[in-house]
mmCIF file of C-alpha atoms in Angstrom:
data_model
loop_
_atom_site.group_PDB
_atom_site.id
_atom_site.type_symbol
_atom_site.label_atom_id
_atom_site.label_comp_id
_atom_site.label_asym_id
_atom_site.label_seq_id
_atom_site.Cartn_x
_atom_site.Cartn_y
_atom_site.Cartn_z
ATOM 1 C CA UNK H 1 -61.235 65.886 -94.207
ATOM 2 C CA UNK H 2 -58.109 64.545 -92.730
ATOM 3 C CA UNK H 3 -59.721 64.473 -89.236
ATOM 4 C CA UNK H 4 -62.956 65.363 -87.530
ATOM 5 C CA UNK H 5 -61.743 68.862 -86.317
ATOM 6 C CA UNK H 6 -64.692 71.407 -87.064
ATOM 7 C CA UNK H 7 -63.930 75.052 -86.586
ATOM 8 C CA UNK H 8 -66.443 77.890 -86.369
ATOM 9 C CA UNK H 9 -64.882 81.206 -86.889
ATOM 10 C CA UNK H 10 -67.217 84.179 -85.702
ATOM 11 C CA UNK H 11 -66.873 87.924 -86.353
ATOM 12 C CA UNK H 12 -69.609 90.535 -85.570
ATOM 13 C CA UNK H 13 -67.437 93.572 -86.279
ATOM 14 C CA UNK H 14 -67.545 96.653 -88.624
ATOM 15 C CA UNK H 15 -67.334 96.608 -92.368
ATOM 16 C CA UNK H 16 -63.596 97.573 -92.433
ATOM 17 C CA UNK H 17 -60.623 97.489 -90.002
ATOM 18 C CA UNK H 18 -57.595 95.662 -88.909
ATOM 19 C CA UNK H 19 -59.322 92.947 -86.938
ATOM 20 C CA UNK H 20 -61.874 92.455 -89.636
ATOM 21 C CA UNK H 21 -59.088 92.213 -92.306
ATOM 22 C CA UNK H 22 -57.190 89.580 -90.304
ATOM 23 C CA UNK H 23 -60.348 87.594 -89.446
ATOM 24 C CA UNK H 24 -61.053 87.195 -93.216
ATOM 25 C CA UNK H 25 -57.505 86.294 -94.154
ATOM 26 C CA UNK H 26 -57.178 83.863 -91.256
ATOM 27 C CA UNK H 27 -60.492 82.134 -91.985
ATOM 28 C CA UNK H 28 -59.521 81.645 -95.715
ATOM 29 C CA UNK H 29 -56.071 80.418 -94.930
ATOM 30 C CA UNK H 30 -57.296 78.054 -92.373
ATOM 31 C CA UNK H 31 -59.786 76.667 -94.771
ATOM 32 C CA UNK H 32 -57.175 76.364 -97.474
ATOM 33 C CA UNK H 33 -54.941 74.133 -95.234
ATOM 34 C CA UNK H 34 -57.672 71.407 -95.477
ATOM 35 C CA UNK H 35 -56.987 70.289 -91.878
ATOM 36 C CA UNK H 36 -60.374 71.120 -90.572
ATOM 37 C CA UNK H 37 -63.947 71.759 -91.668
ATOM 38 C CA UNK H 38 -64.098 75.634 -91.356
ATOM 39 C CA UNK H 39 -67.185 77.640 -91.433
ATOM 40 C CA UNK H 40 -67.524 81.356 -90.868
ATOM 41 C CA UNK H 41 -70.407 83.160 -89.044
ATOM 42 C CA UNK H 42 -70.273 86.912 -89.771
ATOM 43 C CA UNK H 43 -72.075 89.986 -91.001
ATOM 44 C CA UNK H 44 -72.616 90.629 -94.666
ATOM 45 C CA UNK H 45 -69.947 92.561 -96.268
ATOM 46 C CA UNK H 46 -68.917 92.898 -99.953
ATOM 47 C CA UNK H 47 -65.151 92.560 -99.273
ATOM 48 C CA UNK H 48 -65.433 89.600 -96.924
ATOM 49 C CA UNK H 49 -68.066 87.825 -99.152
ATOM 50 C CA UNK H 50 -65.892 88.302 -102.106
ATOM 51 C CA UNK H 51 -62.848 86.717 -100.308
ATOM 52 C CA UNK H 52 -64.871 83.859 -98.828
ATOM 53 C CA UNK H 53 -66.382 83.092 -102.283
ATOM 54 C CA UNK H 54 -62.933 83.229 -103.874
ATOM 55 C CA UNK H 55 -61.570 80.454 -101.586
ATOM 56 C CA UNK H 56 -64.890 78.433 -101.394
ATOM 57 C CA UNK H 57 -65.333 78.983 -97.638
ATOM 58 C CA UNK H 58 -68.536 77.915 -96.119
ATOM 59 C CA UNK H 59 -70.368 81.041 -94.825
ATOM 60 C CA UNK H 60 -73.453 81.974 -92.867
ATOM 61 C CA UNK H 61 -74.522 85.671 -92.302
ATOM 62 C CA UNK H 62 -76.286 87.245 -89.486
ATOM 63 C CA UNK H 63 -77.087 90.771 -88.483
ATOM 64 C CA UNK H 64 -75.366 90.473 -85.025
ATOM 65 C CA UNK H 65 -77.092 93.732 -83.930
ATOM 66 C CA UNK H 66 -78.052 94.960 -80.436
ATOM 67 C CA UNK H 67 -80.738 93.787 -77.982
ATOM 68 C CA UNK H 68 -83.553 94.359 -80.342
ATOM 69 C CA UNK H 69 -82.049 91.804 -82.792
ATOM 70 C CA UNK H 70 -82.599 88.901 -80.409
ATOM 71 C CA UNK H 71 -84.277 86.677 -82.919
ATOM 72 C CA UNK H 72 -81.247 87.066 -85.173
ATOM 73 C CA UNK H 73 -78.901 86.230 -82.187
ATOM 74 C CA UNK H 74 -81.230 83.057 -81.670
ATOM 75 C CA UNK H 75 -80.927 82.162 -85.338
ATOM 76 C CA UNK H 76 -77.007 82.346 -85.001
ATOM 77 C CA UNK H 77 -76.986 80.236 -81.936
ATOM 78 C CA UNK H 78 -79.193 77.656 -83.734
ATOM 79 C CA UNK H 79 -76.962 77.600 -86.881
ATOM 80 C CA UNK H 80 -73.980 77.270 -84.630
ATOM 81 C CA UNK H 81 -75.471 74.248 -82.830
ATOM 82 C CA UNK H 82 -76.490 72.693 -86.070
ATOM 83 C CA UNK H 83 -72.920 73.053 -87.407
ATOM 84 C CA UNK H 84 -71.753 71.192 -84.239
ATOM 85 C CA UNK H 85 -68.206 72.567 -84.125
ATOM 86 C CA UNK H 86 -65.325 71.128 -82.066
ATOM 87 C CA UNK H 87 -63.888 74.651 -81.587
ATOM 88 C CA UNK H 88 -65.447 78.206 -81.813
ATOM 89 C CA UNK H 89 -63.061 81.044 -82.087
ATOM 90 C CA UNK H 90 -64.615 84.511 -81.683
ATOM 91 C CA UNK H 91 -62.958 87.800 -82.849
ATOM 92 C CA UNK H 92 -63.740 91.010 -80.772
ATOM 93 C CA UNK H 93 -66.342 91.775 -78.134
ATOM 94 C CA UNK H 94 -69.784 91.456 -79.645
ATOM 95 C CA UNK H 95 -69.153 87.942 -81.396
ATOM 96 C CA UNK H 96 -67.808 86.659 -78.023
ATOM 97 C CA UNK H 97 -70.628 88.000 -76.090
ATOM 98 C CA UNK H 98 -73.291 86.532 -78.312
ATOM 99 C CA UNK H 99 -71.628 83.110 -78.400
ATOM 100 C CA UNK H 100 -72.690 80.983 -75.495
ATOM 101 C CA UNK H 101 -70.515 78.499 -73.565
ATOM 102 C CA UNK H 102 -71.347 74.965 -74.344
ATOM 103 C CA UNK H 103 -70.259 71.486 -73.300
ATOM 104 C CA UNK H 104 -70.302 70.548 -77.054
ATOM 105 C CA UNK H 105 -67.435 72.676 -78.169
ATOM 106 C CA UNK H 106 -64.559 74.750 -76.826
ATOM 107 C CA UNK H 107 -64.970 78.459 -76.874
ATOM 108 C CA UNK H 108 -61.960 80.488 -77.686
ATOM 109 C CA UNK H 109 -61.920 84.184 -77.337
ATOM 110 C CA UNK H 110 -59.234 85.796 -79.518
ATOM 111 C CA UNK H 111 -58.126 89.103 -78.325
ATOM 112 C CA UNK H 112 -56.380 91.637 -80.568
ATOM 113 C CA UNK H 113 -56.248 94.438 -77.931
ATOM 114 C CA UNK H 114 -56.765 95.073 -74.348
ATOM 115 C CA UNK H 115 -60.497 94.576 -74.205
ATOM 116 C CA UNK H 116 -62.835 94.526 -71.288
ATOM 117 C CA UNK H 117 -62.797 91.150 -69.415
ATOM 118 C CA UNK H 118 -66.503 91.182 -69.091
ATOM 119 C CA UNK H 119 -66.988 90.016 -72.712
ATOM 120 C CA UNK H 120 -64.695 86.961 -72.311
ATOM 121 C CA UNK H 121 -65.068 85.387 -68.882
ATOM 122 C CA UNK H 122 -67.387 82.593 -70.198
ATOM 123 C CA UNK H 123 -64.685 81.396 -72.769
ATOM 124 C CA UNK H 124 -62.886 78.095 -72.228
ATOM 125 C CA UNK H 125 -59.571 79.260 -73.726
ATOM 126 C CA UNK H 126 -58.229 82.559 -74.884
ATOM 127 C CA UNK H 127 -55.644 83.621 -77.587
ATOM 128 C CA UNK H 128 -53.614 86.885 -77.127
ATOM 129 C CA UNK H 129 -51.904 88.120 -80.115
ATOM 130 C CA UNK H 130 -49.243 89.690 -78.028
ATOM 131 C CA UNK H 131 -47.475 88.590 -74.683
ATOM 132 C CA UNK H 132 -48.869 91.817 -73.202
ATOM 133 C CA UNK H 133 -52.395 90.917 -73.941
ATOM 134 C CA UNK H 134 -51.752 87.596 -72.468
ATOM 135 C CA UNK H 135 -50.576 89.092 -69.191
ATOM 136 C CA UNK H 136 -53.720 91.322 -69.353
ATOM 137 C CA UNK H 137 -55.874 88.341 -69.510
ATOM 138 C CA UNK H 138 -53.915 86.762 -66.429
ATOM 139 C CA UNK H 139 -54.420 90.017 -64.483
ATOM 140 C CA UNK H 140 -58.104 89.661 -65.105
ATOM 141 C CA UNK H 141 -58.258 86.225 -63.496
ATOM 142 C CA UNK H 142 -58.329 84.089 -66.543
ATOM 143 C CA UNK H 143 -56.335 80.825 -65.926
ATOM 144 C CA UNK H 144 -52.852 81.044 -67.367
ATOM 145 C CA UNK H 145 -52.856 77.408 -68.469
ATOM 146 C CA UNK H 146 -55.758 78.214 -70.771
ATOM 147 C CA UNK H 147 -54.055 81.362 -72.414
ATOM 148 C CA UNK H 148 -51.845 81.068 -75.462
ATOM 149 C CA UNK H 149 -49.845 83.580 -77.366
ATOM 150 C CA UNK H 150 -50.410 83.298 -81.212
ATOM 151 C CA UNK H 151 -49.554 86.404 -83.327
ATOM 152 C CA UNK H 152 -51.013 87.537 -86.531
ATOM 153 C CA UNK H 153 -49.648 86.952 -90.059
ATOM 154 C CA UNK H 154 -50.028 89.194 -93.029
ATOM 155 C CA UNK H 155 -51.163 88.858 -96.616
ATOM 156 C CA UNK H 156 -48.138 87.184 -98.356
ATOM 157 C CA UNK H 157 -49.524 87.374 -101.951
ATOM 158 C CA UNK H 158 -47.168 88.862 -104.464
ATOM 159 C CA UNK H 159 -47.703 92.402 -105.866
ATOM 160 C CA UNK H 160 -46.008 95.342 -107.442
ATOM 161 C CA UNK H 161 -45.381 98.633 -105.866
ATOM 162 C CA UNK H 162 -47.926 101.398 -106.569
ATOM 163 C CA UNK H 163 -46.638 104.045 -109.122
ATOM 164 C CA UNK H 164 -44.865 106.575 -106.990
ATOM 165 C CA UNK H 165 -46.366 109.249 -109.186
ATOM 166 C CA UNK H 166 -49.809 108.213 -107.937
ATOM 167 C CA UNK H 167 -51.841 110.658 -106.011
ATOM 168 C CA UNK H 168 -49.967 113.569 -107.565
ATOM 169 C CA UNK H 169 -46.697 112.556 -105.717
ATOM 170 C CA UNK H 170 -43.567 114.325 -106.981
ATOM 171 C CA UNK H 171 -41.240 111.462 -108.352
ATOM 172 C CA UNK H 172 -38.131 112.870 -106.653
ATOM 173 C CA UNK H 173 -39.641 113.105 -103.032
ATOM 174 C CA UNK H 174 -39.448 110.420 -100.365
ATOM 175 C CA UNK H 175 -42.709 108.782 -99.396
ATOM 176 C CA UNK H 176 -43.564 108.552 -95.750
ATOM 177 C CA UNK H 177 -46.595 106.267 -95.159
ATOM 178 C CA UNK H 178 -49.112 106.177 -92.332
ATOM 179 C CA UNK H 179 -51.658 103.536 -92.115
ATOM 180 C CA UNK H 180 -54.835 103.031 -89.889
ATOM 181 C CA UNK H 181 -58.256 104.219 -88.959
ATOM 182 C CA UNK H 182 -58.427 107.962 -88.700
ATOM 183 C CA UNK H 183 -59.077 107.834 -84.888
ATOM 184 C CA UNK H 184 -57.443 109.634 -82.072
ATOM 185 C CA UNK H 185 -55.798 106.270 -80.848
ATOM 186 C CA UNK H 186 -53.845 106.291 -84.031
ATOM 187 C CA UNK H 187 -52.374 109.802 -83.245
ATOM 188 C CA UNK H 188 -52.153 110.998 -86.831
ATOM 189 C CA UNK H 189 -52.379 114.367 -85.163
ATOM 190 C CA UNK H 190 -48.783 113.601 -83.801
ATOM 191 C CA UNK H 191 -47.572 112.376 -87.205
ATOM 192 C CA UNK H 192 -48.618 115.579 -88.928
ATOM 193 C CA UNK H 193 -46.521 118.024 -87.043
ATOM 194 C CA UNK H 194 -43.575 115.613 -86.900
ATOM 195 C CA UNK H 195 -43.778 115.277 -90.723
ATOM 196 C CA UNK H 196 -43.974 119.114 -90.907
ATOM 197 C CA UNK H 197 -40.483 119.436 -89.354
ATOM 198 C CA UNK H 198 -39.101 117.587 -92.545
ATOM 199 C CA UNK H 199 -37.935 119.796 -95.247
ATOM 200 C CA UNK H 200 -38.887 117.289 -98.048
ATOM 201 C CA UNK H 201 -41.139 114.447 -98.610
ATOM 202 C CA UNK H 202 -44.668 113.528 -99.251
ATOM 203 C CA UNK H 203 -46.864 111.968 -96.559
ATOM 204 C CA UNK H 204 -49.566 109.271 -97.627
ATOM 205 C CA UNK H 205 -52.227 108.528 -94.924
ATOM 206 C CA UNK H 206 -54.244 105.480 -95.824
ATOM 207 C CA UNK H 207 -57.330 105.001 -93.713
ATOM 208 C CA UNK H 208 -60.772 106.462 -93.043
ATOM 209 C CA UNK H 209 -62.426 107.549 -89.883
ATOM 210 C CA UNK H 210 -63.950 110.274 -87.620
ATOM 211 C CA UNK H 211 -60.879 112.315 -87.509
ATOM 212 C CA UNK H 212 -60.589 113.000 -91.279
ATOM 213 C CA UNK H 213 -61.856 116.486 -91.164
ATOM 214 C CA UNK H 214 -59.771 117.517 -88.091
ATOM 215 C CA UNK H 215 -56.615 116.065 -89.666
ATOM 216 C CA UNK H 216 -57.126 117.876 -92.929
ATOM 217 C CA UNK H 217 -57.730 121.128 -90.961
ATOM 218 C CA UNK H 218 -54.428 120.531 -88.973
ATOM 219 C CA UNK H 219 -52.473 119.721 -92.111
ATOM 220 C CA UNK H 220 -53.708 123.158 -93.573
ATOM 221 C CA UNK H 221 -52.826 124.937 -90.237
ATOM 222 C CA UNK H 222 -49.294 123.423 -90.425
ATOM 223 C CA UNK H 223 -48.860 124.481 -93.975
ATOM 224 C CA UNK H 224 -48.358 120.982 -95.406
ATOM 225 C CA UNK H 225 -51.643 120.307 -96.979
ATOM 226 C CA UNK H 226 -49.948 120.347 -100.337
ATOM 227 C CA UNK H 227 -47.481 117.702 -99.239
ATOM 228 C CA UNK H 228 -50.106 115.402 -97.550
ATOM 229 C CA UNK H 229 -52.312 112.874 -99.382
ATOM 230 C CA UNK H 230 -55.456 111.257 -97.614
ATOM 231 C CA UNK H 231 -55.891 108.187 -99.487
ATOM 232 C CA UNK H 232 -59.102 106.742 -97.786
ATOM 233 C CA UNK H 233 -59.448 103.133 -97.015
ATOM 234 C CA UNK H 234 -57.153 100.859 -99.034
ATOM 235 C CA UNK H 235 -56.958 97.215 -99.784
ATOM 236 C CA UNK H 236 -53.601 97.419 -101.481
ATOM 237 C CA UNK H 237 -51.555 97.871 -98.254
ATOM 238 C CA UNK H 238 -48.513 95.715 -99.589
ATOM 239 C CA UNK H 239 -48.324 97.843 -102.750
ATOM 240 C CA UNK H 240 -48.195 101.007 -100.756
ATOM 241 C CA UNK H 241 -45.572 99.783 -98.353
ATOM 242 C CA UNK H 242 -43.392 98.657 -101.396
ATOM 243 C CA UNK H 243 -43.698 102.115 -102.637
ATOM 244 C CA UNK H 244 -42.894 103.935 -99.529
ATOM 245 C CA UNK H 245 -39.388 104.919 -98.247
ATOM 246 C CA UNK H 246 -40.693 104.898 -94.566
ATOM 247 C CA UNK H 247 -43.511 103.719 -92.657
ATOM 248 C CA UNK H 248 -44.524 105.449 -89.355
ATOM 249 C CA UNK H 249 -46.681 104.042 -86.696
ATOM 250 C CA UNK H 250 -47.700 106.872 -84.515
ATOM 251 C CA UNK H 251 -50.404 105.199 -82.497
ATOM 252 C CA UNK H 252 -51.152 105.998 -78.855
ATOM 253 C CA UNK H 253 -52.493 102.557 -78.322
ATOM 254 C CA UNK H 254 -51.946 99.474 -80.463
ATOM 255 C CA UNK H 255 -52.536 95.893 -79.414
ATOM 256 C CA UNK H 256 -50.156 94.156 -81.910
ATOM 257 C CA UNK H 257 -49.953 96.533 -84.830
ATOM 258 C CA UNK H 258 -50.270 94.134 -87.715
ATOM 259 C CA UNK H 259 -49.075 96.866 -89.855
ATOM 260 C CA UNK H 260 -45.592 96.504 -88.318
ATOM 261 C CA UNK H 261 -45.541 92.945 -89.708
ATOM 262 C CA UNK H 262 -46.676 94.114 -93.041
ATOM 263 C CA UNK H 263 -43.948 96.659 -93.134
ATOM 264 C CA UNK H 264 -41.360 94.009 -92.245
ATOM 265 C CA UNK H 265 -42.641 91.628 -94.770
ATOM 266 C CA UNK H 266 -42.614 94.261 -97.584
ATOM 267 C CA UNK H 267 -39.156 95.545 -96.747
ATOM 268 C CA UNK H 268 -40.165 99.056 -95.460
ATOM 269 C CA UNK H 269 -38.208 100.563 -92.633
ATOM 270 C CA UNK H 270 -40.152 101.982 -89.805
ATOM 271 C CA UNK H 271 -40.411 104.396 -86.982
ATOM 272 C CA UNK H 272 -42.830 103.807 -84.241
ATOM 273 C CA UNK H 273 -44.250 105.305 -80.915
ATOM 274 C CA UNK H 274 -43.859 102.992 -77.865
ATOM 275 C CA UNK H 275 -47.534 101.759 -77.601
ATOM 276 C CA UNK H 276 -48.234 98.446 -76.387
ATOM 277 C CA UNK H 277 -47.679 96.181 -79.315
ATOM 278 C CA UNK H 278 -44.827 97.997 -81.045
ATOM 279 C CA UNK H 279 -42.862 98.322 -77.755
ATOM 280 C CA UNK H 280 -43.118 94.534 -77.456
ATOM 281 C CA UNK H 281 -42.379 93.715 -81.101
ATOM 282 C CA UNK H 282 -39.675 96.205 -82.166
ATOM 283 C CA UNK H 283 -35.937 96.189 -81.024
ATOM 284 C CA UNK H 284 -34.892 99.798 -81.111
ATOM 285 C CA UNK H 285 -32.059 100.236 -83.748
ATOM 286 C CA UNK H 286 -32.387 96.720 -85.051
ATOM 287 C CA UNK H 287 -35.924 96.217 -86.462
ATOM 288 C CA UNK H 288 -37.124 99.748 -86.192
ATOM 289 C CA UNK H 289 -36.787 102.981 -84.360
ATOM 290 C CA UNK H 290 -38.962 103.787 -81.235
ATOM 291 C CA UNK H 291 -39.924 107.044 -79.643
ATOM 292 C CA UNK H 292 -42.189 108.030 -76.712
ATOM 293 C CA UNK H 293 -45.988 108.337 -77.580
ATOM 294 C CA UNK H 294 -46.835 111.818 -78.706
ATOM 295 C CA UNK H 295 -43.007 112.921 -78.907
ATOM 296 C CA UNK H 296 -43.133 115.036 -82.095
ATOM 297 C CA UNK H 297 -39.465 116.108 -81.923
ATOM 298 C CA UNK H 298 -37.956 112.703 -81.525
ATOM 299 C CA UNK H 299 -40.378 111.096 -83.983
ATOM 300 C CA UNK H 300 -39.486 113.663 -86.525
ATOM 301 C CA UNK H 301 -35.679 113.170 -85.940
ATOM 302 C CA UNK H 302 -36.064 109.489 -86.298
ATOM 303 C CA UNK H 303 -37.921 110.031 -89.551
ATOM 304 C CA UNK H 304 -35.164 112.167 -90.839
ATOM 305 C CA UNK H 305 -32.393 109.736 -89.673
ATOM 306 C CA UNK H 306 -33.894 106.732 -91.641
ATOM 307 C CA UNK H 307 -34.506 108.841 -94.785
ATOM 308 C CA UNK H 308 -30.830 110.199 -94.830
ATOM 309 C CA UNK H 309 -29.010 107.117 -93.588
ATOM 310 C CA UNK H 310 -29.115 104.452 -96.340
ATOM 311 C CA UNK H 311 -27.036 101.858 -94.393
ATOM 312 C CA UNK H 312 -29.417 102.161 -91.397
ATOM 313 C CA UNK H 313 -32.468 101.812 -93.580
ATOM 314 C CA UNK H 314 -31.000 98.675 -95.263
ATOM 315 C CA UNK H 315 -30.198 97.175 -91.824
ATOM 316 C CA UNK H 316 -33.661 97.828 -90.432
ATOM 317 C CA UNK H 317 -35.152 96.116 -93.661
ATOM 318 C CA UNK H 318 -32.893 93.015 -93.435
ATOM 319 C CA UNK H 319 -33.521 92.565 -89.711
ATOM 320 C CA UNK H 320 -37.286 93.174 -90.031
ATOM 321 C CA UNK H 321 -37.448 90.554 -92.892
ATOM 322 C CA UNK H 322 -35.788 87.962 -90.731
ATOM 323 C CA UNK H 323 -37.964 88.715 -87.703
ATOM 324 C CA UNK H 324 -41.126 88.278 -89.773
ATOM 325 C CA UNK H 325 -40.141 85.073 -91.518
ATOM 326 C CA UNK H 326 -38.898 83.317 -88.328
ATOM 327 C CA UNK H 327 -41.773 84.389 -86.076
ATOM 328 C CA UNK H 328 -44.799 85.603 -87.964
ATOM 329 C CA UNK H 329 -45.151 83.974 -91.230
ATOM 330 C CA UNK H 330 -48.549 82.420 -92.285
ATOM 331 C CA UNK H 331 -47.204 78.872 -92.190
ATOM 332 C CA UNK H 332 -45.779 79.300 -88.641
ATOM 333 C CA UNK H 333 -49.077 81.085 -87.221
ATOM 334 C CA UNK H 334 -51.550 78.590 -88.983
ATOM 335 C CA UNK H 335 -49.453 75.620 -87.910
ATOM 336 C CA UNK H 336 -49.765 77.016 -84.230
ATOM 337 C CA UNK H 337 -53.461 77.523 -84.484
ATOM 338 C CA UNK H 338 -54.032 74.066 -85.821
ATOM 339 C CA UNK H 339 -51.852 72.484 -83.239
ATOM 340 C CA UNK H 340 -53.842 74.475 -80.471
ATOM 341 C CA UNK H 341 -57.177 73.562 -81.815
ATOM 342 C CA UNK H 342 -56.382 69.967 -81.957
ATOM 343 C CA UNK H 343 -55.052 69.979 -78.484
ATOM 344 C CA UNK H 344 -58.189 71.627 -76.894
ATOM 345 C CA UNK H 345 -60.581 69.651 -79.073
#
């Protein structure tokens, strides 16, 4: 190792999700840089295990369950002490709550949303992936001098667009793409009626979650079920975005919206509701089009405008690509994390 920096990267989250996906990508890329000894402490999960194995990342697995799993919690804390890290970075509430403060390392709570302060007060430092989340931490009483803004980056591996005829999609129809967990916060129940106002197009919704049945019923009641494809959870987001003519982020609440970065990276124009992250990241008319949350009519009109105005679509793509490369690329973000870790260690 070039230095003695030792990083423990900790997640106790679900099997799939945006934070879980970024955690895996971040840990692998940090390890690849060979600028620190990186070890991950997480739950067993086939997708994560395959990625960590692919990049030879040192891993330790724990149940990270509720109060009844206290012996497992002790086993995790004992393993963490044995690794003797310089810095511990925790992702989401449970991992942070189960990681004790220590004089032996700096504990960094990384927040991807406006989480409850109670899980993070014992941290030494905090990372907010948007400026809004950093302000949220300051309002909660965390010292501003110990809070840093470091955004996410996306999967920058090369790939081909998925065949547009996939999922029984007519080849002559524009593809509108929605991505995310099928949860009320993602507001796919707003996207569906906005899409229903379009005379043409096929809507791909990639994700899984508790609202699947309700959304299917809604699409049927709107008379658009034959134009909507529920794709389930997907790992080929880049390929989907390369195939799509438009990405729509309808979320009522979105910390950063890493999918916005993925759309910019893959050259897909976007329309988004003004939830927390998108309203901070997107410049209306330059890198995307914004509408108020749950505004079906304006969302639909914006979608129609982008699909019909090629010049506007190309401008949004060019500006979005530049925005990503200058602020959110993997190299920029990992460099900033390493700089930050070395500063506090």
